[in-house]
Coordinates of N, CA and C in Angstrom, one line a residue:
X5 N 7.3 6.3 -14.4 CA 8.7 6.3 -14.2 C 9.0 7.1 -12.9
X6 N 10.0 6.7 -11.9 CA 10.4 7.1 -10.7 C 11.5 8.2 -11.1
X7 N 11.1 9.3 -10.4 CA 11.8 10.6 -10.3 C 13.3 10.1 -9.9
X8 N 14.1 10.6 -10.7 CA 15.8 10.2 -10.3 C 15.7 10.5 -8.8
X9 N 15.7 11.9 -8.5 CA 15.9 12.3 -7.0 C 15.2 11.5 -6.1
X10 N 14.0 10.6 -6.4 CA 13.3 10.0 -5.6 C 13.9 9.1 -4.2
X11 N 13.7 9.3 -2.9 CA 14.5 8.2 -2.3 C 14.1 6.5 -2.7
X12 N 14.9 5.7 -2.7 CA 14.0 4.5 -2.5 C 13.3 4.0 -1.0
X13 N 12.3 3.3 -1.6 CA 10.8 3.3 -0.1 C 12.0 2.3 1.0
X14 N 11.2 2.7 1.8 CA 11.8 2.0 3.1 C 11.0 0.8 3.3
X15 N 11.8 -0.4 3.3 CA 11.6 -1.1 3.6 C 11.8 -2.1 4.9
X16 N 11.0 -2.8 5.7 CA 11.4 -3.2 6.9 C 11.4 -4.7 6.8
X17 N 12.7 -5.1 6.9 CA 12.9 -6.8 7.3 C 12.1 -6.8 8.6
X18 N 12.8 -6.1 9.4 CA 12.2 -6.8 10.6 C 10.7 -7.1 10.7
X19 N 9.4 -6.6 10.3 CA 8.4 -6.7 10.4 C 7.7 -7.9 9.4
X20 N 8.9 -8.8 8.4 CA 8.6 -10.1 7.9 C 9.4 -11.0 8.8
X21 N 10.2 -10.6 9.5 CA 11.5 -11.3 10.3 C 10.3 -11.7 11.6
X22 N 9.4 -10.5 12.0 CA 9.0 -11.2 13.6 C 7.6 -12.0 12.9
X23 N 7.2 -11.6 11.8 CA 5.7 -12.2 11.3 C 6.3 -14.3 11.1
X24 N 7.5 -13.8 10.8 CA 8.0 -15.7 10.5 C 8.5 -15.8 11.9
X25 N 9.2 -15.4 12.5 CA 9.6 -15.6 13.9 C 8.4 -16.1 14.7
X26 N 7.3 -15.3 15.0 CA 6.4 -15.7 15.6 C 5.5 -17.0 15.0
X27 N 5.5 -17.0 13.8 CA 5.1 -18.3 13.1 C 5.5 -19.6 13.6
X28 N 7.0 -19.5 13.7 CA 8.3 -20.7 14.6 C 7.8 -20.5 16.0
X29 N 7.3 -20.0 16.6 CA 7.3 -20.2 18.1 C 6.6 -21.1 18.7
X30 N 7.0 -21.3 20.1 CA 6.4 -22.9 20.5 C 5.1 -22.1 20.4
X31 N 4.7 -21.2 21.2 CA 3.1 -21.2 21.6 C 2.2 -20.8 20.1
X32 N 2.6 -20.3 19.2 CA 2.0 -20.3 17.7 C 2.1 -21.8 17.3
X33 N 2.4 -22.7 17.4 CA 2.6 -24.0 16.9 C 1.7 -24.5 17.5
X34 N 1.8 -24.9 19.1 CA 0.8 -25.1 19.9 C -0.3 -25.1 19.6
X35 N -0.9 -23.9 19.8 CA -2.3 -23.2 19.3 C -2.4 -24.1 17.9
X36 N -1.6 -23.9 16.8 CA -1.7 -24.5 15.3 C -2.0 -25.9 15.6
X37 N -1.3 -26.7 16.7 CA -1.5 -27.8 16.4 C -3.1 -28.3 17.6
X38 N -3.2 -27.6 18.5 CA -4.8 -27.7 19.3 C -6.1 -27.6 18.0
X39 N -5.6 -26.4 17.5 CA -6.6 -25.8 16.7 C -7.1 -26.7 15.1
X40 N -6.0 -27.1 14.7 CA -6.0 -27.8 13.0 C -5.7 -29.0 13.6
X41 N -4.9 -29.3 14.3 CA -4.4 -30.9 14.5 C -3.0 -30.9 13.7
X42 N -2.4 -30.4 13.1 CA -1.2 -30.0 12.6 C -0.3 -28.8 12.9
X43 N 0.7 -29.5 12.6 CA 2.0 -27.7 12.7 C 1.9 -26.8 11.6
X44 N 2.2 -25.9 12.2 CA 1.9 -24.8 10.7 C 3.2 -24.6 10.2
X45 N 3.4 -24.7 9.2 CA 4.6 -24.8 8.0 C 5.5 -23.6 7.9
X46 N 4.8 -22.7 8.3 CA 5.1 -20.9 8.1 C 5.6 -20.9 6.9
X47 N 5.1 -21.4 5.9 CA 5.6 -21.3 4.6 C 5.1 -19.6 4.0
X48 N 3.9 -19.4 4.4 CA 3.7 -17.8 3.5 C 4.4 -16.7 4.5
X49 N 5.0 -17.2 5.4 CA 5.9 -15.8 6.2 C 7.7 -16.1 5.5
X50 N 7.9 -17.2 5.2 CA 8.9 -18.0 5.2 C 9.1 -17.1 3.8
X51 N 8.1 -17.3 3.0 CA 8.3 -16.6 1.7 C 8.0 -14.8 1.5
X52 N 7.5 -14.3 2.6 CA 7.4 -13.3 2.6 C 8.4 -12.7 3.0
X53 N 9.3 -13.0 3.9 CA 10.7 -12.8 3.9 C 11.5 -12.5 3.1
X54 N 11.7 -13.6 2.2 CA 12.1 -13.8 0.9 C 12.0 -12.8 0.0
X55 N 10.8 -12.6 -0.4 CA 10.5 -11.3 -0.9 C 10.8 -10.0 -0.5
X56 N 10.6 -9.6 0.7 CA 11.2 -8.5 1.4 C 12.5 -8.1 1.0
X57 N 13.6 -9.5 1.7 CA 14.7 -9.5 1.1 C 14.9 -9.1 -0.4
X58 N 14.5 -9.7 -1.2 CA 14.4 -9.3 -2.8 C 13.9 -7.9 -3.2
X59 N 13.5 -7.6 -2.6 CA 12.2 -6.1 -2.6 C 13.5 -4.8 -2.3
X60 N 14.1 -5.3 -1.3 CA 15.1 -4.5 -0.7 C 16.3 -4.1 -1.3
X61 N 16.3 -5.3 -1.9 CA 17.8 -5.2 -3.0 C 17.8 -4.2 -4.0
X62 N 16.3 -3.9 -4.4 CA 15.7 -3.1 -5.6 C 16.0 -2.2 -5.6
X63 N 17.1 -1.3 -5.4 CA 17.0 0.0 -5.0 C 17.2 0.2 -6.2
X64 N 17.3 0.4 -7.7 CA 17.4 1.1 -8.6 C 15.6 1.1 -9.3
X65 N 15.2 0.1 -8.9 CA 13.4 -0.2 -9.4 C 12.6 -0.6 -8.4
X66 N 12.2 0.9 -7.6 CA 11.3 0.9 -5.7 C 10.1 0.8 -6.5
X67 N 9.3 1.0 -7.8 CA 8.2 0.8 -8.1 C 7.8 -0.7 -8.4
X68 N 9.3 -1.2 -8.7 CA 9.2 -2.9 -9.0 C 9.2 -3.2 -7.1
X69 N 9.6 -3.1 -6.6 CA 10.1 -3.3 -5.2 C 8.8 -3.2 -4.2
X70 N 7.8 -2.2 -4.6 CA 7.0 -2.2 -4.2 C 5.2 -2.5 -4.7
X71 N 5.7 -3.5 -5.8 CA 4.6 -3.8 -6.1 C 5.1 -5.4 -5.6
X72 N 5.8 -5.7 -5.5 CA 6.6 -7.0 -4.9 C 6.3 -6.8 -3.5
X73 N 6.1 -6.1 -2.6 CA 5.8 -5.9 -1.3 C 4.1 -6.5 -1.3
X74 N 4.0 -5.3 -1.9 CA 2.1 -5.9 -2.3 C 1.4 -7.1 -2.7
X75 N 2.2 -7.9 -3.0 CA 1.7 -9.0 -3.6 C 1.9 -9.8 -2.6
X76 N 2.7 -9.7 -1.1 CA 3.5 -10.4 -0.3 C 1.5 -11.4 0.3
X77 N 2.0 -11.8 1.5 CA 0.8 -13.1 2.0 C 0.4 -11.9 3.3
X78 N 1.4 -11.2 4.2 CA 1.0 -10.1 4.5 C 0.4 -9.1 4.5
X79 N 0.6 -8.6 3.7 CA 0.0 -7.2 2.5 C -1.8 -8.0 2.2
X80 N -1.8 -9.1 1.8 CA -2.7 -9.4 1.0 C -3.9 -10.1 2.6
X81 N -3.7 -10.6 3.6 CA -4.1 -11.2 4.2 C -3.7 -10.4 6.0
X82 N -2.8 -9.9 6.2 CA -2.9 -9.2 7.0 C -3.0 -7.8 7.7
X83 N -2.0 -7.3 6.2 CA -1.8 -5.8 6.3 C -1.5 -5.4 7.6
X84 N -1.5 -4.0 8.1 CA -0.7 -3.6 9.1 C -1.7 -3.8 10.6
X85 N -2.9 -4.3 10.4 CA -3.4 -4.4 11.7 C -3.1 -5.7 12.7
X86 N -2.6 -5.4 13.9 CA -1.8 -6.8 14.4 C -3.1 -7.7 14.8
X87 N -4.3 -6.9 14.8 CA -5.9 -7.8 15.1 C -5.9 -9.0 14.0
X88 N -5.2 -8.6 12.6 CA -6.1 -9.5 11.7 C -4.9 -10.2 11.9
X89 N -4.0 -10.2 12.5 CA -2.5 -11.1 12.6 C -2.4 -12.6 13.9
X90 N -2.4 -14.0 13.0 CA -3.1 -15.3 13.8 C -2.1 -15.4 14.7
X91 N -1.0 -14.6 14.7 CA 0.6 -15.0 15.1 C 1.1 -13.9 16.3
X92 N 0.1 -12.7 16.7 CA 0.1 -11.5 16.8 C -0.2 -11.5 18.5
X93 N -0.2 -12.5 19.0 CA -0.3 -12.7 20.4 C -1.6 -12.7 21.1
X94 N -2.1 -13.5 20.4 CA -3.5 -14.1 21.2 C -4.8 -12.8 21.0
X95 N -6.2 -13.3 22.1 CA -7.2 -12.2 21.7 C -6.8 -10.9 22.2
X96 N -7.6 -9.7 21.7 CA -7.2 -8.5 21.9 C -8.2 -8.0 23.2
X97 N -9.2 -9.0 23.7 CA -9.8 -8.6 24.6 C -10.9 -7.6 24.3
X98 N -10.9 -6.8 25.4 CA -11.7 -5.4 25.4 C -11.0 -4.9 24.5
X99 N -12.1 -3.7 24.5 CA -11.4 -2.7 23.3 C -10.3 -1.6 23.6
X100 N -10.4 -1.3 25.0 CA -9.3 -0.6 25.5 C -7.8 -1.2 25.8
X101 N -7.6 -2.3 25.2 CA -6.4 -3.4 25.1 C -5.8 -3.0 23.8
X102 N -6.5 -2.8 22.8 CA -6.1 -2.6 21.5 C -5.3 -2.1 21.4
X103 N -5.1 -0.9 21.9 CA -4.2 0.3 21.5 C -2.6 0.3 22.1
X104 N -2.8 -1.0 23.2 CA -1.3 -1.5 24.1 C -0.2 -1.6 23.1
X105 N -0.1 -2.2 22.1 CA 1.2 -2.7 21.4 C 1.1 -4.4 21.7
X106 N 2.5 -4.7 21.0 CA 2.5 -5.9 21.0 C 3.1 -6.4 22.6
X107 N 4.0 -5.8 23.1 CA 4.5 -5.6 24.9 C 2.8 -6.0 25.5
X108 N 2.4 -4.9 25.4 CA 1.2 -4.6 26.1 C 0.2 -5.5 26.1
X109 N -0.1 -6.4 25.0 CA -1.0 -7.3 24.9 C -0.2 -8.5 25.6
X110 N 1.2 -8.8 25.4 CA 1.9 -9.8 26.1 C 1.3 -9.9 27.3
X111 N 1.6 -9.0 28.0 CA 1.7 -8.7 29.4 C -0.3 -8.8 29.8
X112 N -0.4 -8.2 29.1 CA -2.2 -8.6 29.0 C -2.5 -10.1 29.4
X113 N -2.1 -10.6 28.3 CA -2.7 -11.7 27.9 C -2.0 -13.0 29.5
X114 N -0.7 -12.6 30.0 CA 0.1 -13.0 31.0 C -0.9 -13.1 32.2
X115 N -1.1 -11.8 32.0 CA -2.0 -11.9 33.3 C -3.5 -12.6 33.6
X116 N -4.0 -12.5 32.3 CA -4.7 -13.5 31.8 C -4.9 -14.9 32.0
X117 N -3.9 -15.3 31.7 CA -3.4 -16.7 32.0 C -3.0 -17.2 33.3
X118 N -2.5 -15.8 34.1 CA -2.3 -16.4 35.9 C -3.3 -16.2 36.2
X119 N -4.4 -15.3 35.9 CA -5.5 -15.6 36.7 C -6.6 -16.8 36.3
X120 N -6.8 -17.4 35.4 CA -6.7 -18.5 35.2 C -6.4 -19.7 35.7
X121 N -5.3 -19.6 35.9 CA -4.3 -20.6 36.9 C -4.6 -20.6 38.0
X122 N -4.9 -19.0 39.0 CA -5.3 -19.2 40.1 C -6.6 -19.7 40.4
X123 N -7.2 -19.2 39.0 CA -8.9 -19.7 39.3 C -9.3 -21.5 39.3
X124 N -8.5 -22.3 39.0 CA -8.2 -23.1 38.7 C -7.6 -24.3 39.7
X125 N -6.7 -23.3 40.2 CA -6.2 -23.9 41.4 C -7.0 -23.4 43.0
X126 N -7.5 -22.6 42.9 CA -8.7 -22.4 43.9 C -9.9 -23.7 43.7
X127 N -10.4 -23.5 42.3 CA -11.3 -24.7 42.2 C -10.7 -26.3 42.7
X128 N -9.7 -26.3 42.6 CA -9.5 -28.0 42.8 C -9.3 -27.7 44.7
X129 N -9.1 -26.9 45.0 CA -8.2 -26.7 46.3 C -10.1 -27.1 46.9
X130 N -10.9 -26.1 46.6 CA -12.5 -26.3 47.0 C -12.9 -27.3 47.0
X131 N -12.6 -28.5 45.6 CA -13.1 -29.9 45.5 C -12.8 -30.6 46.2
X132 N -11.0 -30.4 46.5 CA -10.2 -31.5 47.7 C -11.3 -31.8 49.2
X133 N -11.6 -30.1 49.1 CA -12.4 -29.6 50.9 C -13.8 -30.5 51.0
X134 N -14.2 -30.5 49.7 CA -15.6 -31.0 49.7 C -15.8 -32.6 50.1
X135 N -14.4 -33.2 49.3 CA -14.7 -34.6 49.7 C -14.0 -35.4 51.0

């Protein structure tokens, strides 16, 4: 039984808000539909939300509230590391990348991607010269 004085736990929408957000985004769909050949439903963020929401409301029963957190598709499959997260902004690279944040891997991964582009666009510029 929860101590009267006890606060109730803090709960964060936002952190089921961007896990479904990012679920919806064109470039998470993308990848979903390269990778499976289908769009992804975002059904278990869609409902993790849901629950959050419900979890939150609980402020007279945070033990019920937080065993309802625990049970979420989150909790059970991603937990708090953004590495084991498919929706979490691409690979993490080196290991000195890890520790950037989610900003920091954006911008990682950006840069990533233009040099790529330029590498790319160097190669065809080479082939044009060759023939």
């Amino acid at each position: 039984m929860p101590k009267p004085n006890s606060p109730p736990p803090q709960i964060s929408l936002r952190l089921y808000f961007d896990e479904w957000s990012r679920c919806l985004s064109s470039m998470y769909q993308r990848d979903s539909l390269y990778r499976f050949g289908r769009f992804d439903s975002c059904g278990p963020q869609w409902s993790d939300l849901k629950t959050a929401i419900r979890a939150k409301t609980m402020v007279s029963e945070p033990e019920k509230a937080k065993e309802l957190l625990e049970s979420t598709h989150y909790a059970l499959n991603l937990g708090s590391d953004p590495a084991n997260s498919p929706t979490a902004g691409g690979d993490l690279g080196a290991e000195g990348e890890a520790g950037l944040g989610r900003r920091g891997l954006m911008a990682v991964n950006r840069v990533k991607l233009e040099l790529r582009a330029e590498a790319w666009t160097g190669t065809q510029k080479m082939m044009q010269r060759g023939n």
